[in-house]
PDB file of C-alpha atoms in Angstrom:
ATOM      1  CA  MET A  76       5.499   8.839 -12.986  1.00 46.00           C
ATOM      2  CA  THR A  77       2.950   9.545 -10.107  1.00 63.00           C
ATOM      3  CA  LEU A  78       4.937   7.516  -7.562  1.00 78.00           C
ATOM      4  CA  GLN A  79       7.583  10.321  -7.560  1.00 74.00           C
ATOM      5  CA  THR A  80       5.203  13.033  -6.287  1.00 78.00           C
ATOM      6  CA  ARG A  81       5.134  13.928  -2.630  1.00 81.00           C
ATOM      7  CA  PRO A  82       2.707  13.637  -0.780  1.00 94.00           C
ATOM      8  CA  LEU A  83       1.103  10.807  -2.533  1.00 96.00           C
ATOM      9  CA  PHE A  84      -2.720  10.710  -2.287  1.00 96.00           C
ATOM     10  CA  GLY A  85      -4.567   7.412  -2.727  1.00 94.00           C
ATOM     11  CA  PHE A  86      -7.972   5.738  -2.179  1.00 90.00           C
ATOM     12  CA  ALA A  87      -9.313   2.250  -1.592  1.00 89.00           C
ATOM     13  CA  ALA A  88     -11.053   1.007  -4.786  1.00 89.00           C
ATOM     14  CA  ASP A  89     -12.745  -2.030  -3.183  1.00 84.00           C
ATOM     15  CA  VAL A  90     -16.029  -1.977  -5.223  1.00 82.00           C
ATOM     16  CA  PRO A  91     -18.098  -5.165  -4.635  1.00 77.00           C
ATOM     17  CA  PHE A  92     -17.608  -7.993  -7.086  1.00 78.00           C
ATOM     18  CA  GLY A  93     -19.694  -7.678 -10.323  1.00 75.00           C
ATOM     19  CA  GLN A  94     -19.545  -3.900 -10.376  1.00 79.00           C
ATOM     20  CA  GLY A  95     -16.704  -3.683 -12.850  1.00 80.00           C
ATOM     21  CA  ALA A  96     -18.045  -0.467 -14.488  1.00 85.00           C
ATOM     22  CA  ALA A  97     -18.393   1.196 -11.132  1.00 85.00           C
ATOM     23  CA  ALA A  98     -14.760   0.362 -10.371  1.00 88.00           C
ATOM     24  CA  GLU A  99     -13.530   1.713 -13.565  1.00 93.00           C
ATOM     25  CA  ALA A 100     -15.657   4.896 -13.107  1.00 93.00           C
ATOM     26  CA  VAL A 101     -14.285   5.671  -9.657  1.00 92.00           C
ATOM     27  CA  VAL A 102     -10.645   5.118 -10.618  1.00 95.00           C
ATOM     28  CA  GLN A 103     -10.938   7.469 -13.479  1.00 96.00           C
ATOM     29  CA  ALA A 104     -12.799   9.961 -11.449  1.00 96.00           C
ATOM     30  CA  ALA A 105     -10.081   9.707  -8.898  1.00 96.00           C
ATOM     31  CA  GLU A 106      -7.296  10.169 -11.618  1.00 97.00           C
ATOM     32  CA  ALA A 107      -9.264  13.240 -12.776  1.00 97.00           C
ATOM     33  CA  ALA A 108      -9.462  14.580  -9.217  1.00 96.00           C
ATOM     34  CA  GLY A 109      -5.710  14.442  -8.748  1.00 96.00           C
ATOM     35  CA  PHE A 110      -5.266  11.181  -6.752  1.00 96.00           C
ATOM     36  CA  ASP A 111      -2.101   9.480  -7.264  1.00 97.00           C
ATOM     37  CA  LEU A 112      -2.888   5.924  -6.252  1.00 96.00           C
ATOM     38  CA  PHE A 113      -5.687   3.498  -5.876  1.00 95.00           C
ATOM     39  CA  SER A 114      -5.470   0.126  -3.979  1.00 95.00           C
ATOM     40  CA  ILE A 115      -7.549  -3.190  -3.737  1.00 93.00           C
ATOM     41  CA  THR A 116      -7.225  -5.585  -0.743  1.00 92.00           C
ATOM     42  CA  ASP A 117      -6.094  -9.134  -1.166  1.00 93.00           C
ATOM     43  CA  HIS A 118      -8.722 -11.408   0.237  1.00 90.00           C
ATOM     44  CA  PRO A 119      -9.439 -13.834  -2.629  1.00 89.00           C
ATOM     45  CA  TYR A 120     -11.162 -16.326  -0.283  1.00 87.00           C
ATOM     46  CA  GLY A 121     -14.215 -13.883  -0.343  1.00 81.00           C
ATOM     47  CA  ALA A 122     -16.347 -14.443  -3.386  1.00 84.00           C
ATOM     48  CA  GLN A 123     -17.513 -10.952  -3.289  1.00 82.00           C
ATOM     49  CA  SER A 124     -14.226  -9.494  -3.723  1.00 83.00           C
ATOM     50  CA  PHE A 125     -12.346  -8.757  -6.942  1.00 90.00           C
ATOM     51  CA  GLU A 126      -9.082 -10.709  -7.215  1.00 93.00           C
ATOM     52  CA  PRO A 127      -6.691  -7.953  -6.973  1.00 95.00           C
ATOM     53  CA  TYR A 128      -3.929  -9.045  -9.467  1.00 96.00           C
ATOM     54  CA  ALA A 129      -6.581  -9.276 -12.080  1.00 95.00           C
ATOM     55  CA  ALA A 130      -8.450  -6.092 -11.047  1.00 95.00           C
ATOM     56  CA  VAL A 131      -5.358  -3.687 -10.663  1.00 97.00           C
ATOM     57  CA  PRO A 132      -3.935  -4.327 -13.957  1.00 97.00           C
ATOM     58  CA  TYR A 133      -7.161  -3.999 -15.726  1.00 96.00           C
ATOM     59  CA  LEU A 134      -7.793  -0.710 -14.126  1.00 96.00           C
ATOM     60  CA  LEU A 135      -4.359   0.529 -14.949  1.00 97.00           C
ATOM     61  CA  GLY A 136      -5.053  -0.162 -18.563  1.00 97.00           C
ATOM     62  CA  ARG A 137      -8.299   2.120 -18.222  1.00 96.00           C
ATOM     63  CA  THR A 138      -6.265   4.922 -17.094  1.00 97.00           C
ATOM     64  CA  SER A 139      -3.118   6.854 -17.933  1.00 96.00           C
ATOM     65  CA  ARG A 140      -1.656   8.544 -14.951  1.00 96.00           C
ATOM     66  CA  ILE A 141      -2.863   7.118 -11.732  1.00 97.00           C
ATOM     67  CA  SER A 142      -0.805   4.261  -9.996  1.00 97.00           C
ATOM     68  CA  GLY A 143      -2.110   1.134  -8.298  1.00 97.00           C
ATOM     69  CA  TYR A 144      -1.024  -1.418  -5.629  1.00 97.00           C
ATOM     70  CA  VAL A 145      -2.460  -4.276  -3.925  1.00 97.00           C
ATOM     71  CA  GLY A 146      -2.914  -3.389  -0.312  1.00 91.00           C
ATOM     72  CA  VAL A 147      -1.373  -5.575   0.650  1.00 94.00           C
ATOM     73  CA  THR A 148      -0.373  -8.730  -1.217  1.00 96.00           C
ATOM     74  CA  ASN A 149      -1.404 -11.790   0.686  1.00 95.00           C
ATOM     75  CA  LEU A 150       1.956 -13.570   0.356  1.00 96.00           C
ATOM     76  CA  PRO A 151       1.168 -17.054   1.402  1.00 95.00           C
ATOM     77  CA  LEU A 152      -1.185 -17.307  -1.471  1.00 95.00           C
ATOM     78  CA  ARG A 153       1.417 -16.129  -4.061  1.00 94.00           C
ATOM     79  CA  PRO A 154       4.615 -17.786  -4.399  1.00 94.00           C
ATOM     80  CA  ALA A 155       7.560 -15.278  -4.525  1.00 97.00           C
ATOM     81  CA  PRO A 156       9.006 -16.350  -7.830  1.00 97.00           C
ATOM     82  CA  MET A 157       5.681 -16.182  -9.686  1.00 97.00           C
ATOM     83  CA  LEU A 158       4.848 -12.824  -7.855  1.00 98.00           C
ATOM     84  CA  ALA A 159       8.214 -11.373  -9.099  1.00 98.00           C
ATOM     85  CA  ARG A 160       7.155 -12.260 -12.669  1.00 98.00           C
ATOM     86  CA  THR A 161       3.641 -10.792 -12.074  1.00 98.00           C
ATOM     87  CA  VAL A 162       4.746  -7.422 -10.596  1.00 98.00           C
ATOM     88  CA  ALA A 163       7.483  -7.122 -13.353  1.00 97.00           C
ATOM     89  CA  SER A 164       4.608  -7.548 -16.032  1.00 97.00           C
ATOM     90  CA  ILE A 165       2.290  -5.085 -14.424  1.00 98.00           C
ATOM     91  CA  ALA A 166       4.924  -2.522 -13.893  1.00 97.00           C
ATOM     92  CA  SER A 167       6.179  -2.833 -17.656  1.00 97.00           C
ATOM     93  CA  LEU A 168       2.662  -2.744 -19.128  1.00 96.00           C
ATOM     94  CA  SER A 169       1.687   0.182 -17.110  1.00 97.00           C
ATOM     95  CA  GLY A 170       4.707   2.304 -17.557  1.00 96.00           C
ATOM     96  CA  GLY A 171       5.970   1.965 -13.999  1.00 96.00           C
ATOM     97  CA  ARG A 172       2.634   2.907 -12.547  1.00 97.00           C
ATOM     98  CA  PHE A 173       2.681   0.130  -9.793  1.00 98.00           C
ATOM     99  CA  ALA A 174       4.076  -0.511  -6.212  1.00 98.00           C
ATOM    100  CA  LEU A 175       4.146  -3.820  -4.629  1.00 98.00           C
ATOM    101  CA  GLY A 176       2.428  -3.844  -1.309  1.00 97.00           C
ATOM    102  CA  LEU A 177       3.535  -6.916   0.608  1.00 97.00           C
ATOM    103  CA  GLY A 178       2.507  -8.600   3.885  1.00 94.00           C
ATOM    104  CA  SER A 179       3.462 -11.782   5.564  1.00 94.00           C
ATOM    105  CA  GLY A 180      -0.219 -13.036   5.729  1.00 89.00           C
ATOM    106  CA  GLY A 181      -3.094 -12.648   8.131  1.00 83.00           C
ATOM    107  CA  TYR A 182      -6.659 -14.322   8.562  1.00 88.00           C
ATOM    108  CA  TRP A 183      -4.813 -17.716   8.408  1.00 93.00           C
ATOM    109  CA  GLU A 184      -8.188 -19.343   9.148  1.00 93.00           C
ATOM    110  CA  HIS A 185      -9.316 -18.166   5.784  1.00 93.00           C
ATOM    111  CA  ILE A 186      -5.937 -18.677   3.867  1.00 94.00           C
ATOM    112  CA  THR A 187      -5.668 -22.220   4.677  1.00 95.00           C
ATOM    113  CA  ARG A 188      -9.064 -22.687   3.130  1.00 94.00           C
ATOM    114  CA  MET A 189      -7.477 -22.193  -0.265  1.00 93.00           C
ATOM    115  CA  GLY A 190      -5.098 -25.173   0.240  1.00 94.00           C
ATOM    116  CA  VAL A 191      -2.189 -23.313   1.502  1.00 93.00           C
ATOM    117  CA  PRO A 192      -0.293 -24.929   4.522  1.00 94.00           C
ATOM    118  CA  HIS A 193      -0.397 -22.946   7.830  1.00 95.00           C
ATOM    119  CA  LEU A 194       2.542 -21.154   8.708  1.00 96.00           C
ATOM    120  CA  THR A 195       3.595 -20.058  12.355  1.00 95.00           C
ATOM    121  CA  PRO A 196       4.152 -16.402  12.756  1.00 94.00           C
ATOM    122  CA  ARG A 197       7.874 -16.870  12.762  1.00 96.00           C
ATOM    123  CA  GLN A 198       7.751 -18.925   9.550  1.00 97.00           C
ATOM    124  CA  ALA A 199       5.448 -16.364   7.857  1.00 97.00           C
ATOM    125  CA  VAL A 200       7.919 -13.557   8.577  1.00 97.00           C
ATOM    126  CA  ASP A 201      10.856 -15.659   7.286  1.00 98.00           C
ATOM    127  CA  ALA A 202       8.884 -16.291   4.056  1.00 98.00           C
ATOM    128  CA  PHE A 203       8.190 -12.622   3.811  1.00 98.00           C
ATOM    129  CA  ASP A 204      11.925 -11.636   4.346  1.00 98.00           C
ATOM    130  CA  GLU A 205      12.777 -14.358   1.519  1.00 98.00           C
ATOM    131  CA  ALA A 206      10.153 -13.007  -0.820  1.00 98.00           C
ATOM    132  CA  ILE A 207      11.689  -9.592  -0.890  1.00 98.00           C
ATOM    133  CA  ASP A 208      15.020 -10.984  -1.724  1.00 98.00           C
ATOM    134  CA  VAL A 209      13.456 -13.014  -4.552  1.00 98.00           C
ATOM    135  CA  VAL A 210      11.340 -10.283  -6.085  1.00 98.00           C
ATOM    136  CA  ARG A 211      14.432  -7.952  -6.066  1.00 97.00           C
ATOM    137  CA  ARG A 212      16.763 -10.564  -7.753  1.00 97.00           C
ATOM    138  CA  LEU A 213      14.144 -11.446 -10.388  1.00 98.00           C
ATOM    139  CA  THR A 214      13.556  -7.865 -11.436  1.00 97.00           C
ATOM    140  CA  GLY A 215      15.906  -4.969 -12.384  1.00 94.00           C
ATOM    141  CA  GLY A 216      17.591  -6.973 -15.100  1.00 85.00           C
ATOM    142  CA  PRO A 217      19.013  -7.879 -17.516  1.00 88.00           C
ATOM    143  CA  GLY A 218      21.539  -9.864 -15.542  1.00 87.00           C
ATOM    144  CA  ARG A 219      22.916 -13.251 -14.782  1.00 92.00           C
ATOM    145  CA  PRO A 220      20.379 -16.023 -13.984  1.00 95.00           C
ATOM    146  CA  VAL A 221      19.224 -16.385 -10.377  1.00 96.00           C
ATOM    147  CA  ASP A 222      19.591 -19.508  -8.215  1.00 96.00           C
ATOM    148  CA  PHE A 223      17.960 -19.184  -4.979  1.00 96.00           C
ATOM    149  CA  GLU A 224      17.542 -21.841  -2.326  1.00 96.00           C
ATOM    150  CA  GLY A 225      15.735 -20.613   0.690  1.00 96.00           C
ATOM    151  CA  GLU A 226      13.631 -22.342   3.324  1.00 97.00           C
ATOM    152  CA  HIS A 227      10.344 -21.233   1.592  1.00 97.00           C
ATOM    153  CA  TYR A 228      11.168 -20.355  -2.012  1.00 97.00           C
ATOM    154  CA  ARG A 229      13.491 -21.753  -4.624  1.00 96.00           C
ATOM    155  CA  ALA A 230      14.459 -20.429  -8.108  1.00 96.00           C
ATOM    156  CA  ASP A 231      16.652 -22.383 -10.412  1.00 97.00           C
ATOM    157  CA  HIS A 232      18.558 -20.490 -13.040  1.00 96.00           C
ATOM    158  CA  LEU A 233      15.785 -17.909 -13.721  1.00 96.00           C
ATOM    159  CA  ALA A 234      16.766 -14.768 -15.690  1.00 96.00           C
ATOM    160  CA  PRO A 235      15.708 -11.534 -14.003  1.00 96.00           C
ATOM    161  CA  SER A 236      12.974  -9.401 -15.885  1.00 96.00           C
ATOM    162  CA  ALA A 237      14.344  -6.340 -17.569  1.00 95.00           C
ATOM    163  CA  VAL A 238      12.074  -4.094 -15.714  1.00 95.00           C
ATOM    164  CA  PRO A 239      13.033  -1.908 -12.531  1.00 96.00           C
ATOM    165  CA  THR A 240      11.941  -3.378  -9.310  1.00 97.00           C
ATOM    166  CA  PRO A 241       8.766  -1.672  -8.384  1.00 97.00           C
ATOM    167  CA  PRO A 242       8.795   0.215  -5.046  1.00 97.00           C
ATOM    168  CA  ILE A 243       8.238  -2.405  -2.261  1.00 98.00           C
ATOM    169  CA  TRP A 244       5.879  -1.183   0.486  1.00 98.00           C
ATOM    170  CA  THR A 245       5.197  -3.504   3.475  1.00 98.00           C
ATOM    171  CA  GLY A 246       2.262  -3.828   5.988  1.00 95.00           C
ATOM    172  CA  SER A 247       4.430  -4.991   8.738  1.00 95.00           C
ATOM    173  CA  GLY A 248       3.499  -4.755  12.348  1.00 93.00           C
ATOM    174  CA  GLY A 249       5.799  -6.997  14.424  1.00 95.00           C
ATOM    175  CA  PRO A 250       9.310  -6.235  15.468  1.00 97.00           C
ATOM    176  CA  ARG A 251      11.012  -8.722  13.070  1.00 97.00           C
ATOM    177  CA  ALA A 252       8.926  -7.699  10.163  1.00 97.00           C
ATOM    178  CA  LEU A 253       9.519  -3.979  10.860  1.00 98.00           C
ATOM    179  CA  ALA A 254      13.320  -4.581  11.028  1.00 98.00           C
ATOM    180  CA  ILE A 255      13.079  -6.303   7.555  1.00 98.00           C
ATOM    181  CA  THR A 256      11.255  -3.247   6.226  1.00 98.00           C
ATOM    182  CA  GLY A 257      14.043  -1.095   7.389  1.00 98.00           C
ATOM    183  CA  ARG A 258      16.559  -3.202   5.850  1.00 98.00           C
ATOM    184  CA  LYS A 259      15.051  -4.170   2.443  1.00 98.00           C
ATOM    185  CA  ALA A 260      11.838  -2.099   1.698  1.00 98.00           C
ATOM    186  CA  ASP A 261      11.033   1.213   0.131  1.00 98.00           C
ATOM    187  CA  GLY A 262       7.909   2.154   2.129  1.00 97.00           C
ATOM    188  CA  TRP A 263       5.610   1.156   5.037  1.00 98.00           C
ATOM    189  CA  ILE A 264       1.913   1.136   5.465  1.00 96.00           C
ATOM    190  CA  PRO A 265       1.235   1.100   9.289  1.00 95.00           C
ATOM    191  CA  PRO A 266      -1.345  -1.818  10.144  1.00 90.00           C
ATOM    192  CA  GLY A 267      -4.697  -1.280  11.606  1.00 83.00           C
ATOM    193  CA  GLY A 268      -5.169   2.178  10.246  1.00 81.00           C
ATOM    194  CA  ALA A 269      -2.493   3.558  12.660  1.00 87.00           C
ATOM    195  CA  ASP A 270      -1.668   7.209  11.683  1.00 89.00           C
ATOM    196  CA  TRP A 271       1.091   9.834  12.618  1.00 92.00           C
ATOM    197  CA  THR A 272      -0.518  10.499  15.981  1.00 89.00           C
ATOM    198  CA  THR A 273      -0.460   6.919  17.393  1.00 90.00           C
ATOM    199  CA  GLN A 274       2.105   4.799  19.315  1.00 91.00           C
ATOM    200  CA  VAL A 275       1.985   2.094  16.750  1.00 92.00           C
ATOM    201  CA  TYR A 276       3.395   4.708  14.223  1.00 94.00           C
ATOM    202  CA  ARG A 277       5.943   6.073  16.585  1.00 94.00           C
ATOM    203  CA  GLU A 278       7.339   2.704  17.597  1.00 96.00           C
ATOM    204  CA  GLY A 279       7.205   1.072  14.252  1.00 97.00           C
ATOM    205  CA  ARG A 280       8.894   3.933  12.597  1.00 97.00           C
ATOM    206  CA  ALA A 281      11.666   3.911  15.391  1.00 97.00           C
ATOM    207  CA  ARG A 282      12.294   0.224  14.606  1.00 98.00           C
ATOM    208  CA  ILE A 283      12.304   0.718  10.822  1.00 98.00           C
ATOM    209  CA  ASP A 284      14.615   3.641  11.142  1.00 98.00           C
ATOM    210  CA  ALA A 285      17.085   1.921  13.483  1.00 98.00           C
ATOM    211  CA  ALA A 286      17.268  -1.185  11.270  1.00 98.00           C
ATOM    212  CA  ALA A 287      17.817   0.944   8.104  1.00 98.00           C
ATOM    213  CA  GLY A 288      20.807   2.815   9.910  1.00 98.00           C
ATOM    214  CA  GLU A 289      22.298  -0.506  10.846  1.00 98.00           C
ATOM    215  CA  ALA A 290      22.130  -1.772   7.313  1.00 97.00           C
ATOM    216  CA  GLY A 291      23.727   1.476   6.063  1.00 98.00           C
ATOM    217  CA  ARG A 292      20.718   3.005   4.510  1.00 97.00           C
ATOM    218  CA  ASP A 293      19.231   6.387   4.831  1.00 97.00           C
ATOM    219  CA  PRO A 294      15.906   6.018   6.831  1.00 97.00           C
ATOM    220  CA  ALA A 295      14.299   8.860   4.828  1.00 95.00           C
ATOM    221  CA  GLU A 296      14.428   6.607   1.786  1.00 94.00           C
ATOM    222  CA  ILE A 297      11.597   4.509   3.355  1.00 97.00           C
ATOM    223  CA  ILE A 298       8.422   6.309   3.055  1.00 97.00           C
ATOM    224  CA  THR A 299       5.459   6.107   5.227  1.00 97.00           C
ATOM    225  CA  VAL A 300       1.920   5.915   3.563  1.00 96.00           C
ATOM    226  CA  VAL A 301      -1.053   5.821   6.099  1.00 94.00           C
ATOM    227  CA  ASN A 302      -4.575   4.612   5.787  1.00 91.00           C
ATOM    228  CA  LEU A 303      -6.942   7.444   6.655  1.00 86.00           C
ATOM    229  CA  GLY A 304     -10.289   5.616   6.916  1.00 76.00           C
ATOM    230  CA  THR A 305     -13.473   7.410   5.744  1.00 70.00           C
ATOM    231  CA  PRO A 306     -12.622  10.944   4.656  1.00 70.00           C
ATOM    232  CA  ILE A 307     -15.581  12.746   6.490  1.00 75.00           C
ATOM    233  CA  LEU A 308     -15.799  16.216   4.991  1.00 79.00           C
ATOM    234  CA  THR A 309     -18.023  18.488   7.031  1.00 81.00           C
ATOM    235  CA  ALA A 310     -19.543  21.660   5.720  1.00 82.00           C
ATOM    236  CA  ALA A 311     -17.986  23.756   8.683  1.00 88.00           C
ATOM    237  CA  ASP A 312     -15.283  23.347  11.150  1.00 88.00           C
ATOM    238  CA  VAL A 313     -15.939  20.719  14.043  1.00 87.00           C
ATOM    239  CA  ALA A 314     -14.845  20.798  17.541  1.00 87.00           C
ATOM    240  CA  GLN A 315     -13.846  17.235  17.595  1.00 84.00           C
ATOM    241  CA  THR A 316     -11.555  15.955  14.910  1.00 86.00           C
ATOM    242  CA  ARG A 317     -10.057  12.934  16.570  1.00 84.00           C
ATOM    243  CA  GLY A 318     -11.567   9.624  17.961  1.00 81.00           C
ATOM    244  CA  PRO A 319     -10.868   7.949  21.151  1.00 81.00           C
ATOM    245  CA  ASP A 320      -7.780   6.659  20.241  1.00 80.00           C
ATOM    246  CA  GLY A 321      -6.476   9.953  19.037  1.00 81.00           C
ATOM    247  CA  ARG A 322      -6.580   9.216  15.280  1.00 83.00           C
ATOM    248  CA  PHE A 323      -7.788  11.938  12.992  1.00 85.00           C
ATOM    249  CA  VAL A 324     -11.390  11.199  12.005  1.00 83.00           C
ATOM    250  CA  GLY A 325     -12.401  14.198   9.857  1.00 83.00           C
ATOM    251  CA  GLY A 326     -13.796  17.668   9.776  1.00 85.00           C
ATOM    252  CA  SER A 327     -14.076  20.593   7.352  1.00 89.00           C
ATOM    253  CA  ALA A 328     -11.967  20.815   4.322  1.00 90.00           C
ATOM    254  CA  ARG A 329      -9.885  23.487   6.081  1.00 93.00           C
ATOM    255  CA  GLN A 330      -9.194  21.149   8.970  1.00 92.00           C
ATOM    256  CA  TRP A 331      -8.360  18.308   6.548  1.00 92.00           C
ATOM    257  CA  VAL A 332      -5.782  20.608   4.841  1.00 94.00           C
ATOM    258  CA  GLU A 333      -4.244  21.598   8.234  1.00 94.00           C
ATOM    259  CA  GLU A 334      -3.924  18.038   9.436  1.00 92.00           C
ATOM    260  CA  LEU A 335      -2.440  16.512   6.435  1.00 95.00           C
ATOM    261  CA  THR A 336      -0.040  19.584   5.773  1.00 96.00           C
ATOM    262  CA  GLY A 337       1.219  18.931   9.405  1.00 95.00           C
ATOM    263  CA  ALA A 338       1.491  15.283   8.990  1.00 95.00           C
ATOM    264  CA  VAL A 339       3.837  15.879   6.004  1.00 96.00           C
ATOM    265  CA  SER A 340       5.788  18.797   7.331  1.00 94.00           C
ATOM    266  CA  ALA A 341       5.962  17.766  11.082  1.00 93.00           C
ATOM    267  CA  HIS A 342       6.096  13.857  10.826  1.00 93.00           C
ATOM    268  CA  GLY A 343       7.416  13.188   7.292  1.00 93.00           C
ATOM    269  CA  ILE A 344       4.309  11.307   6.015  1.00 96.00           C
ATOM    270  CA  ALA A 345       4.665  10.648   2.368  1.00 96.00           C
ATOM    271  CA  GLY A 346       1.424   9.459   1.495  1.00 95.00           C
ATOM    272  CA  PHE A 347      -2.300   9.075   2.591  1.00 95.00           C
ATOM    273  CA  ASN A 348      -4.648   6.229   1.385  1.00 91.00           C
ATOM    274  CA  ALA A 349      -8.331   7.344   2.058  1.00 85.00           C
ATOM    275  CA  ALA A 350     -11.550   5.241   2.020  1.00 79.00           C
ATOM    276  CA  VAL A 351     -13.713   7.687  -0.090  1.00 73.00           C
ATOM    277  CA  LEU A 352     -17.091   6.715   1.147  1.00 66.00           C
ATOM    278  CA  ASP A 353     -20.472   8.441   1.719  1.00 60.00           C
ATOM    279  CA  GLU A 354     -22.613   8.147   4.665  1.00 56.00           C
ATOM    280  CA  ASN A 355     -23.997   4.984   3.210  1.00 61.00           C
ATOM    281  CA  GLY A 356     -20.771   3.241   3.041  1.00 62.00           C
ATOM    282  CA  SER A 357     -20.501   3.539  -0.768  1.00 67.00           C
ATOM    283  CA  ILE A 358     -17.751   4.891  -2.930  1.00 72.00           C
ATOM    284  CA  ASN A 359     -19.121   8.265  -4.215  1.00 80.00           C
ATOM    285  CA  LEU A 360     -17.937  10.077  -7.285  1.00 88.00           C
ATOM    286  CA  ASP A 361     -18.892  13.506  -5.745  1.00 87.00           C
ATOM    287  CA  THR A 362     -16.805  12.760  -2.759  1.00 85.00           C
ATOM    288  CA  ILE A 363     -13.877  11.860  -4.698  1.00 90.00           C
ATOM    289  CA  ALA A 364     -14.160  15.079  -6.769  1.00 92.00           C
ATOM    290  CA  ARG A 365     -14.757  17.354  -3.621  1.00 90.00           C
ATOM    291  CA  PHE A 366     -11.794  15.599  -1.871  1.00 91.00           C
ATOM    292  CA  GLY A 367      -9.645  16.327  -4.796  1.00 94.00           C
ATOM    293  CA  ALA A 368     -10.527  20.083  -5.053  1.00 96.00           C
ATOM    294  CA  GLU A 369     -10.860  20.919  -1.411  1.00 94.00           C
ATOM    295  CA  VAL A 370      -8.123  18.766   0.258  1.00 94.00           C
ATOM    296  CA  ILE A 371      -5.636  17.361  -2.224  1.00 95.00           C
ATOM    297  CA  ALA A 372      -5.157  20.601  -4.291  1.00 96.00           C
ATOM    298  CA  PRO A 373      -4.802  22.872  -1.116  1.00 96.00           C
ATOM    299  CA  VAL A 374      -2.379  20.631   0.563  1.00 96.00           C
ATOM    300  CA  ARG A 375      -0.182  20.589  -2.463  1.00 95.00           C
ATOM    301  CA  ASP A 376      -0.300  24.346  -2.854  1.00 94.00           C
ATOM    302  CA  THR A 377       0.424  24.909   0.801  1.00 94.00           C
ATOM    303  CA  LEU A 378       3.379  22.518   0.685  1.00 93.00           C
ATOM    304  CA  GLY A 379       4.540  24.114  -2.536  1.00 87.00           C
ATOM    305  CA  ARG A 380       4.697  27.400  -1.031  1.00 61.00           C
TER     306      ARG A 380
END
């Protein structure tokens, strides 16, 4: 099962709506190139985006090894008990090739256009907290029926699905959500494209680790998967591989290998999610193949040694 490999390599498979054949082709190409994961964002209020809980299972059905996740699930649009049934079904049908990316909700000006009541930031995080409990209790069965009475979700005598709970990765950013991640989640996707060089990562990871320790958990059990942005692969080394905010922005394949190897060995990063785009902003099959051969394989070889 690819979610057990380290480091994990993923990519954003957000192909424009109507280009289903292209979506299938890029995910199959990524699987062949050695990627472990693909992700699709959850913004269904946009008519030009695939609905991810339809697209991810379809693409898993057209592949055999690569895993998928929704990055991250727009929780206010997906009631937790139904979400639990959905992710159990995807995990079962795909042979476990699925992780639950989960967020408390952003872009409320758009979310409410779909008939969902507006929640305050505190209410949204409270619902996020409850949702993790609901998903865990309604998966991992068989077991006794679940009765859950929360402020935001309710389950009345529902039997848990006889499927292991998928890994739960959060896109949390605020102090309360980070603490919940430390107590209850399996992984963290730092928000806003923050990587291992940023204050967002350092402070967020410290909050997660502290909350995990207080809950009696080993912080190392909670992995970090970072979003890389566009993987700019240059023909030769470049002098500047970091942007104004200090984040890694690309370079030659050798520089990519050095950066990602260091991220794993020195900072404990467990996975990378790249936007595999060409200079025109399109997903490019050649770039996918090259990234696999020139970055993924050498990183794994180096870490293997």
